[in-house]
Coordinates of C-alpha atoms and ligand atoms in Angstrom, one line a residue:
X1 CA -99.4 -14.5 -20.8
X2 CA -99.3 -16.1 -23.9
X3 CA -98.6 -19.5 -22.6
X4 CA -101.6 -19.5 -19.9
X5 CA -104.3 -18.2 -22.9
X6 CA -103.0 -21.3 -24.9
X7 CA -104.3 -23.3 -21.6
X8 CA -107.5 -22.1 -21.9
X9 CA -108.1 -21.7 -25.7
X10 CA -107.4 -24.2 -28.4
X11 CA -107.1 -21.7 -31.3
X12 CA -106.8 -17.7 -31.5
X13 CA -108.1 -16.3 -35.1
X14 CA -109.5 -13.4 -36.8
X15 CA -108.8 -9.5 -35.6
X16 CA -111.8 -9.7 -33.0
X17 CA -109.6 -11.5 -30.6
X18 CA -106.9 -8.5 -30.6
X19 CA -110.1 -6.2 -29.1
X20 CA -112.1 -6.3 -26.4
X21 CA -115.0 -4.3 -27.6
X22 CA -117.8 -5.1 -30.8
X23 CA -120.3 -3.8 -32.7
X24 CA -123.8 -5.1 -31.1
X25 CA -127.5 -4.3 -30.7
X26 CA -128.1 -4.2 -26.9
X27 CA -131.1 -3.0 -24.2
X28 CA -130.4 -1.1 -20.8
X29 CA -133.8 -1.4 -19.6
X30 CA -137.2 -3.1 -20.6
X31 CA -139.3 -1.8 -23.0
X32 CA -140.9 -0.8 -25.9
X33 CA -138.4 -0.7 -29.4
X34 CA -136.8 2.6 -28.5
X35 CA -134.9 0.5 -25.8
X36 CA -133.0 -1.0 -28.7
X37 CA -129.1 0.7 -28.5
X38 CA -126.5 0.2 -31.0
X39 CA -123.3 0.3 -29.8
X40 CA -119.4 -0.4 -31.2
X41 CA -118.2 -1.0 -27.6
X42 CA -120.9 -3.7 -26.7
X43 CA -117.9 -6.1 -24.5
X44 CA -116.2 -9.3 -26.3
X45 CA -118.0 -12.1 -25.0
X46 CA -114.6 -14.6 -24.2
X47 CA -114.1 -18.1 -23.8
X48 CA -114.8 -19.3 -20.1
X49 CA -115.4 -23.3 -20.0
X50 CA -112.8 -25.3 -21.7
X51 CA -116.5 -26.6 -23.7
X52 CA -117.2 -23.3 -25.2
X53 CA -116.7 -22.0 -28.4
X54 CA -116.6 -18.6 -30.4
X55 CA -119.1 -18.1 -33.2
X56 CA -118.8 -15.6 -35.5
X57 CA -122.4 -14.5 -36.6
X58 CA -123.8 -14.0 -39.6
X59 CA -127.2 -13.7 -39.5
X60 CA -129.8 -13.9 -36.6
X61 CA -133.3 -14.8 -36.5
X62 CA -136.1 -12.9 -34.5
X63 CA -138.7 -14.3 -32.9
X64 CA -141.5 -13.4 -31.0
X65 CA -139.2 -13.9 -27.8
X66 CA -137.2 -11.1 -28.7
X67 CA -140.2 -9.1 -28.4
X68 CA -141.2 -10.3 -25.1
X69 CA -137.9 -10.6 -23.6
X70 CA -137.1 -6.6 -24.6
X71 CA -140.1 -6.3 -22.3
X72 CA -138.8 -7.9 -19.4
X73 CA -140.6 -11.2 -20.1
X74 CA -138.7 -14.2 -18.0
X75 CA -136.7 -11.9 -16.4
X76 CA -137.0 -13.3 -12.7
X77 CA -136.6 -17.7 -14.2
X78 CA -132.9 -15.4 -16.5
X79 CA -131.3 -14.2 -14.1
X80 CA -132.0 -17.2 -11.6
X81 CA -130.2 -19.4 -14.6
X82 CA -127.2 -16.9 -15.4
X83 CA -126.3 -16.6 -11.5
X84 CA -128.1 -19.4 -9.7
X85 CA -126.2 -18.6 -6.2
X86 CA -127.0 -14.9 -6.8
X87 CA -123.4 -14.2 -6.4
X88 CA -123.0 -11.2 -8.7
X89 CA -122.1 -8.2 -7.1
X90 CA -123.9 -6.1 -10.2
X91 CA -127.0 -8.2 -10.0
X92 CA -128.0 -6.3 -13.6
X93 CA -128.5 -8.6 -16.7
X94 CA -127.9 -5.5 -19.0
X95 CA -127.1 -4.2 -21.6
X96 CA -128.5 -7.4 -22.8
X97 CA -127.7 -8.6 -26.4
X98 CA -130.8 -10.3 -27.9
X99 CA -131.3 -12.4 -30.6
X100 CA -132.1 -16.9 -30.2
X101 CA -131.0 -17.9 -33.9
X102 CA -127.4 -17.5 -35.4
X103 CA -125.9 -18.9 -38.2
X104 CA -122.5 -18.5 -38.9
X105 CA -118.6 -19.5 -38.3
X106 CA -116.9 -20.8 -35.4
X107 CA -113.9 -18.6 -34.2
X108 CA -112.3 -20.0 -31.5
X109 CA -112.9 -23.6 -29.4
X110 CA -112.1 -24.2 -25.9
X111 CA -110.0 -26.8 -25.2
X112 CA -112.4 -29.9 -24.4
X113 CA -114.0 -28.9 -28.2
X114 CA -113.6 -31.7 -30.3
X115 CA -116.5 -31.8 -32.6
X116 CA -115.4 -28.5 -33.7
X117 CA -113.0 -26.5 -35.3
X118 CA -112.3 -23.0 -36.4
X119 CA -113.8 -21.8 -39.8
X120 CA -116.5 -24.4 -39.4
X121 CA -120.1 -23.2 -40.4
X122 CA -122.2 -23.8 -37.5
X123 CA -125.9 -22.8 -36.6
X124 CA -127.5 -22.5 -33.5
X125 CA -130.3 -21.5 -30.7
X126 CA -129.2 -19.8 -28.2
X127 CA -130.8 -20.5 -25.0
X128 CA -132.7 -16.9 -23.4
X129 CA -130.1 -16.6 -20.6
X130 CA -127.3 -16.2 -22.9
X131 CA -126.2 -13.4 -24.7
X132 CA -128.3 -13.1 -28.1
X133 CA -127.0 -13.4 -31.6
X134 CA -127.4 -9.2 -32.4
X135 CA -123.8 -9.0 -32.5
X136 CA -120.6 -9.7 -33.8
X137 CA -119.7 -12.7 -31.7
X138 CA -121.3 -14.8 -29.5
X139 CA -120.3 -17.1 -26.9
X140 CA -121.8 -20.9 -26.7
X141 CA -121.6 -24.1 -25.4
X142 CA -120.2 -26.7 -28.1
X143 CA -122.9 -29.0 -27.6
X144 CA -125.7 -26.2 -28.4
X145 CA -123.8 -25.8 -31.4
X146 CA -124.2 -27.7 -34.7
X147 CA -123.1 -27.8 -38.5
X148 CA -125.1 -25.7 -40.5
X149 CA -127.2 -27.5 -43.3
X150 CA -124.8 -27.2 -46.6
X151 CA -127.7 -26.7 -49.1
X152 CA -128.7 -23.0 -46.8
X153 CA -127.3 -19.7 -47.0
X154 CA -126.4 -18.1 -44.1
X155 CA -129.7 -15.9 -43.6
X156 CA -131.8 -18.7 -44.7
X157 CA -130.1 -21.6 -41.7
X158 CA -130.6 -18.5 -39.2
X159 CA -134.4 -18.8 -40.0
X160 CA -134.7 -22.5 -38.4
X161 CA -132.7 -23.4 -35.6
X162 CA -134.6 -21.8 -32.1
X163 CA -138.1 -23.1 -33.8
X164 CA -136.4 -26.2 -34.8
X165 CA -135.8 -26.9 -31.7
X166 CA -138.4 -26.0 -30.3
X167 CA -140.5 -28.3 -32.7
X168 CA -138.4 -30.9 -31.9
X169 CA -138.9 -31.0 -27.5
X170 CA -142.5 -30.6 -27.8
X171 CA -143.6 -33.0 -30.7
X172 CA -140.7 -35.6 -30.0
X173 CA -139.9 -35.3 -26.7
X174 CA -143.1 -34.5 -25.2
X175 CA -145.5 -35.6 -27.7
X176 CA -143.3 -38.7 -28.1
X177 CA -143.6 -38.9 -32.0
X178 CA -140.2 -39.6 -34.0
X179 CA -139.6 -41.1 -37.6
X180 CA -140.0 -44.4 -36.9
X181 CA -144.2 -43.8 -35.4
X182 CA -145.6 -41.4 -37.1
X183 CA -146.6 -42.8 -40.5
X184 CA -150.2 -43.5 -39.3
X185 CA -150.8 -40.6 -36.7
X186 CA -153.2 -37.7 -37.2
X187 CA -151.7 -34.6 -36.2
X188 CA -153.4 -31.3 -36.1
X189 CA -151.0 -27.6 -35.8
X190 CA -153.1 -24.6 -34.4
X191 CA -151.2 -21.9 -36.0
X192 CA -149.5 -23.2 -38.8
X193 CA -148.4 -20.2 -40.7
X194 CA -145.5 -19.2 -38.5
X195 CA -142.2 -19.7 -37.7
X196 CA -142.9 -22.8 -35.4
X197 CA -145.9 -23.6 -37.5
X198 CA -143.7 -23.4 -40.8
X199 CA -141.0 -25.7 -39.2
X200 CA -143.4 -28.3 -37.2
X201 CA -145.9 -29.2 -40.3
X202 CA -142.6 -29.9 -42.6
X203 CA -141.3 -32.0 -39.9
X204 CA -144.0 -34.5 -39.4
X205 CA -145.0 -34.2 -42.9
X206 CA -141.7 -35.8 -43.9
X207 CA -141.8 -38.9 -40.8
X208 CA -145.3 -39.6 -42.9
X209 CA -148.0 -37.6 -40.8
X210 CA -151.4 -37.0 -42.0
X211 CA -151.0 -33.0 -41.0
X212 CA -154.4 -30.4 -40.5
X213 CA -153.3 -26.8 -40.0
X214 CA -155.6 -24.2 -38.7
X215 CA -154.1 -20.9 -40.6
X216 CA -155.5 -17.7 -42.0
X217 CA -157.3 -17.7 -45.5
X218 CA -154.7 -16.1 -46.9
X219 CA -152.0 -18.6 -45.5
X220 CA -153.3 -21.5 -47.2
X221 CA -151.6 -21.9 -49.9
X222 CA -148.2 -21.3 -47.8
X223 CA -148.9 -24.5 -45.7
X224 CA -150.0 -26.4 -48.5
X225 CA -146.9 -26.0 -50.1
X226 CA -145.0 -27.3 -47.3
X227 CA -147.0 -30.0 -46.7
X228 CA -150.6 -29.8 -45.1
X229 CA -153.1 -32.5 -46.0
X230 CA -156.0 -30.2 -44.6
X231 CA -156.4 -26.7 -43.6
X232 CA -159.1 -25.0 -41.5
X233 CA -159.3 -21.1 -42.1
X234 CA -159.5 -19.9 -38.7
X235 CA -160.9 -16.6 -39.8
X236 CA -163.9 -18.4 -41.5
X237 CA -166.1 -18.9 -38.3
X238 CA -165.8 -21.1 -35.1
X239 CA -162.3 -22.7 -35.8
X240 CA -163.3 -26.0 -33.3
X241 CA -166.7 -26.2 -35.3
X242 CA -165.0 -27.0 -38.5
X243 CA -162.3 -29.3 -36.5
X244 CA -165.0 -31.2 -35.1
X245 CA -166.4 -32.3 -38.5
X246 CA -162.5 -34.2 -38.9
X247 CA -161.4 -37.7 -37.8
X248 CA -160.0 -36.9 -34.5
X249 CA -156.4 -36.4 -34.0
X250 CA -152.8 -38.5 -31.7
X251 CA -151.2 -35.4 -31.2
X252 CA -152.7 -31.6 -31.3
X253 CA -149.4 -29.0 -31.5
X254 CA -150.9 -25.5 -30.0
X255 CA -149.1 -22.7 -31.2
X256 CA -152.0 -20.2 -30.3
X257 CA -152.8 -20.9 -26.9
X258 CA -155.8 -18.8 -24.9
X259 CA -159.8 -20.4 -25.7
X260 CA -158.1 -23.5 -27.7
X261 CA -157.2 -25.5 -24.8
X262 CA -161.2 -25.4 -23.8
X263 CA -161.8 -27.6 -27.1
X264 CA -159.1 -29.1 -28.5
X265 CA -158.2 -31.9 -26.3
X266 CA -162.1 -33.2 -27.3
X267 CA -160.4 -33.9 -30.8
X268 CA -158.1 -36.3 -29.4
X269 CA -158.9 -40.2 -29.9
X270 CA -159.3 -41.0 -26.2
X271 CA -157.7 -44.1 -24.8
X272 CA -155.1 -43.7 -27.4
X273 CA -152.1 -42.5 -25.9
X274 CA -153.2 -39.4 -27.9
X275 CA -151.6 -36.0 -26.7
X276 CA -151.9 -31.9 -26.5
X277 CA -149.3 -30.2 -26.5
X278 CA -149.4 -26.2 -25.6
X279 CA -146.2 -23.7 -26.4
X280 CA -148.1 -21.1 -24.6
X281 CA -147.6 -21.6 -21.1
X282 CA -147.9 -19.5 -18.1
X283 CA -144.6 -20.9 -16.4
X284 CA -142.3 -17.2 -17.1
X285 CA -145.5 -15.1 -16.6
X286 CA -145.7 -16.9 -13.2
X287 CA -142.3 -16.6 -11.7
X288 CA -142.3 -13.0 -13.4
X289 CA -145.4 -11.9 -11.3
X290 CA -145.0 -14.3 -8.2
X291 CA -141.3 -14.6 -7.8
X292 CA -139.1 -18.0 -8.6
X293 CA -140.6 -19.9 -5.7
X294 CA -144.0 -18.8 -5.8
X295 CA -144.0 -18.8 -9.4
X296 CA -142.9 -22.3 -10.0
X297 CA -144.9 -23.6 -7.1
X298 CA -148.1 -21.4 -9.0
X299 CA -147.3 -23.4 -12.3
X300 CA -147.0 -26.9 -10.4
X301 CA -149.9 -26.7 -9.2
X302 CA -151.6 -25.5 -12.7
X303 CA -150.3 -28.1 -14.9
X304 CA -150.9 -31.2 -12.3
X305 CA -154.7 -29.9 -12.2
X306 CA -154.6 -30.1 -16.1
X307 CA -152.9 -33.5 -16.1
X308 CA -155.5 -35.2 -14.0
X309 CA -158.5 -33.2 -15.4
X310 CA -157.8 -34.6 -18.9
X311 CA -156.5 -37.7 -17.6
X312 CA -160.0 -38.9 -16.6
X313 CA -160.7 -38.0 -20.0
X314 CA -158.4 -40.5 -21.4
X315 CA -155.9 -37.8 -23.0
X316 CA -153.1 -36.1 -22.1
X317 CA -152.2 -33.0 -21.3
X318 CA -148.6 -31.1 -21.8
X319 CA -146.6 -27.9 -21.9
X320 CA -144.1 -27.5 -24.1
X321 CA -140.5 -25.7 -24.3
X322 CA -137.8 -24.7 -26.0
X323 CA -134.9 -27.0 -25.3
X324 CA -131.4 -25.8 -26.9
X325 CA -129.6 -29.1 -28.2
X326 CA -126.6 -29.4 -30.8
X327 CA -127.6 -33.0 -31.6
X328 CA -131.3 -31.8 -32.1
X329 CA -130.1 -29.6 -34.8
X330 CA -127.8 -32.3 -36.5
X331 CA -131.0 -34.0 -37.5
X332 CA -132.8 -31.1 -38.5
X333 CA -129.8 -30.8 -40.6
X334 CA -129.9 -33.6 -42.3
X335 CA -133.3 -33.1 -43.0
X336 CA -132.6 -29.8 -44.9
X337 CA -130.1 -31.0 -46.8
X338 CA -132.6 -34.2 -47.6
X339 CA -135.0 -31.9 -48.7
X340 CA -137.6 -32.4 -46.2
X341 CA -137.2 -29.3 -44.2
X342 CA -137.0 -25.7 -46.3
X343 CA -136.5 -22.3 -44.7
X344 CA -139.3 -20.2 -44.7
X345 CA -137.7 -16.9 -44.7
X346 CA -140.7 -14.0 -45.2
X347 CA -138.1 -10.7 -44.8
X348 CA -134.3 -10.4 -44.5
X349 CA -133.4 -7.0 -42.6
X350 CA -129.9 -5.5 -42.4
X351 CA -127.8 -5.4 -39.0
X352 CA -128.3 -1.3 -39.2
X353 CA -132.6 -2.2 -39.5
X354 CA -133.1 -4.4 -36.3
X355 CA -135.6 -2.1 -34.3
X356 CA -137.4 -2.3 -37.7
X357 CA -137.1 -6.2 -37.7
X358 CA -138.6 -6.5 -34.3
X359 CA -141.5 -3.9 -35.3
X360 CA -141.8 -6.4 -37.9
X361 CA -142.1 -9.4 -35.4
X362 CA -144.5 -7.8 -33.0
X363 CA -147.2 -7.0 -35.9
X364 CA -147.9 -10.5 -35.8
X365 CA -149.1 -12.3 -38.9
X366 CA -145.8 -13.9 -39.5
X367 CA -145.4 -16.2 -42.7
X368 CA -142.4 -18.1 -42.1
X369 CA -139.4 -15.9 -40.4
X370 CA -138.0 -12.9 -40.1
X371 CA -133.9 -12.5 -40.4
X372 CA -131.6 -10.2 -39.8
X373 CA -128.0 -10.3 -42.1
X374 CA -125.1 -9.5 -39.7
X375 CA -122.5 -9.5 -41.9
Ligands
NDP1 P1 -145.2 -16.4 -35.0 O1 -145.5 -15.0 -34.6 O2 -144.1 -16.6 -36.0 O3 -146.5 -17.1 -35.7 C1 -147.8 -17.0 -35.2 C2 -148.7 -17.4 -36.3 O4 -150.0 -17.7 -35.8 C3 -148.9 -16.2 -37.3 O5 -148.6 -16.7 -38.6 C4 -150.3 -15.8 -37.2 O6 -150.8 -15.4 -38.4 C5 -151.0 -17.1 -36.7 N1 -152.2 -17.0 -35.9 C6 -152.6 -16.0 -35.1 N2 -153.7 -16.3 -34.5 C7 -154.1 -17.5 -35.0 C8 -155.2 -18.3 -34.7 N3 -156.2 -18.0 -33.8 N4 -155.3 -19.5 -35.3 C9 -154.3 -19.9 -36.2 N5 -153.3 -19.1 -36.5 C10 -153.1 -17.9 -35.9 O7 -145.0 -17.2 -33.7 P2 -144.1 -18.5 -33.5 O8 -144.6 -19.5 -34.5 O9 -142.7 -18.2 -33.4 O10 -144.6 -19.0 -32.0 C11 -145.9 -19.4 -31.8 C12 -146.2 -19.4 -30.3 O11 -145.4 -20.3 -29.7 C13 -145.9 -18.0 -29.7 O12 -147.0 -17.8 -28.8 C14 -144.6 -18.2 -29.0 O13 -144.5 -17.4 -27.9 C15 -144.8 -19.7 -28.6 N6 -143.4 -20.3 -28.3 C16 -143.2 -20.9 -27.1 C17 -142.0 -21.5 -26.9 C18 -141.8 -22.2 -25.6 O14 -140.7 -22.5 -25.2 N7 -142.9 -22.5 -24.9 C19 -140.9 -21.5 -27.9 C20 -141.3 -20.9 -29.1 C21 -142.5 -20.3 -29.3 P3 -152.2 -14.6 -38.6 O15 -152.4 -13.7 -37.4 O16 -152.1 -13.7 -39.8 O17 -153.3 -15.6 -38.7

């Protein structure tokens, strides 16, 4: 027995792998917070590609996804990308550990690992069909994995890596600007004060963006401090109204979604290559309501009409999505550890509060992150 685990697993450590059981927060249903369940029999999540490893967590970030996935939000496009051949006899997705930030320790490496090793201190965002990070262990693939920034605690690295990356699809893989471009570009965040807001105005801000943030009054000083050049109090009157009066803008990063997209791609420099880019995006809501096929054929046909509406315009047009990537993270974490990218923790909740950190989350008026410690 022995012998045929050592084909599978590079390295064995710490009590956990003795047991098959751990402490976790986990849901059995969809719902409101009093779905939340703690348990000290949650199962061991094991080891099953040879390009897997063990992470030991020690703090996990919430995000507003945690919220809408505890309601069933993306339910239909998860389970299509946990069993795409819908082989599973159970066909249940529960109890379901959530959780999309951890910072911790790897445990254990499958054998293909190479990048890794046992008692490294890793961070990571998990992607929403995988087990979350409110638990003891979680299981991920090495290359979603990466070495936590040396300069952050624990707590402070789970704050960064699910809106880091995040930050890092839609403004540099969709809105196509990197270190190298952006010294000259005008970029404006709708909803700055956040967790994504917090991350993405830091970012640009250090590859030499001119950055406008639209914020609440009483988040002003907040994005300042990291980094915005100008910031429009959306609280203060007709938000495009005040936008209008600016130089117009290469790339617009919507964090707020809804009556924005009927202005702000008129304070785009047309011609220009200049781009929108929306986080909120009906693409779960669809296949949630219409089914995978229906859904996704529902969202095709919305974003091409968008594309070639604005296209006339001379601007462009995108959606935006998380994208889990390892190597993303290794430059966000040389960044921190530059000094160009800080944490923006706003409240650190123990492993026993975590129905209080999500009642947290779903207040709204985030200023940076919520975190819980694990351990
Ligand atoms: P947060 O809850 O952390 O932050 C939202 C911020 O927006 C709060 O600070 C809030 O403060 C502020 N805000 C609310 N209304 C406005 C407004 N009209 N104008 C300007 N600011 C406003 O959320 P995240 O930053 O984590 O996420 C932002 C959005 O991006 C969410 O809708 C999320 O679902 C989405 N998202 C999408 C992803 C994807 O893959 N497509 C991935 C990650 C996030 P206040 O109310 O006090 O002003």
């Amino acid at each position: 027995l022995v012998c045929s685990m050592r084909a599978h697993y590079r390295s064995f450590s710490f009590s956990a792998s003795l047991r098959n059981v751990m402490p976790a927060w986990v849901i059995d249903k969809y719902g409101k917070n009093e779905v939340l369940r703690f348990t000290k029999n949650a199962a061991l999540p094991i080891i099953h590609y040879p390009n897997e490893v063990t992470v030991k967590v020690h703090a996990a970030g919430l995000n507003p996804i945690d919220i809408s996935m505890r309601g069933g939000y993306g339910a239909a496009t998860m389970a299509m990308k946990r069993d795409p051949l819908n082989m599973k006899q159970s066909g249940s997705e529960f109890p379901l550990i959530l959780g999309r930030d951890v910072s911790g320790e790897i445990m254990e490496c499958g054998l293909d690992v190479n990048y890794f090793k046992p008692g490294d201190q890793v961070w990571a965002a998990i992607p929403p069909w995988k087990q979350g990070s409110l638990a003891e262990i979680v299981v991920l693939s090495a290359n979603e994995v990466s070495h936590k920034p040396k300069s952050l605690r624990h707590v402070e690295a789970a704050s960064i890596p699910y809106v880091a990356a995040t930050v890092w699809s839609a403004i540099v893989n969709t809105g196509g600007l990197n270190k190298d471009n952006s010294s000259k570009k005008r970029v404006l965040v709708l909803g700055g004060s956040g967790g994504v807001g917090t991350l993405a105005i830091q970012m640009v801000k250090a590859w030499g963006a001119h950055v406008t943030v639209t914020c609440s009054q009483n988040a002003e000083q907040l994005v300042r401090d990291l980094g915005a050049d100008d910031v429009v109090d959306y609280t203060a009157g007709p938000v495009e109204k005040q936008l209008q009066t600016l130089q117009k803008f290469d790339l617009i990063l919507d964090n707020i979604g809804g009556e924005s997209e009927k202005w702000a791609l008129d304070l785009l420099k047309p011609w220009n290559g200049a781009k929108y880019v929306t986080l909120v995006t009906p693409f779960l809501h669809n296949t949630d309501l219409l089914g995978l096929a229906d859904g996704m054929m529902q969202s095709g046909v919305t974003i091409g009409c968008k594309v070639l509406k604005h296209l006339r315009k001379g601007v462009h047009y995108r959606w935006g999505f998380f994208a889990p990537s390892g190597p993303t993270l290794d430059e966000i974490s040389e960044m921190v550890d530059a000094g160009k990218v800080r944490p923006v923790v706003e409240e650190v909740f123990s492993f026993a509060q975590v129905p209080q950190g999500f009642q947290k989350v779903e207040q709204g008026h985030a200023r940076g992150k919520t975190v819980v410690s694990i351990i």
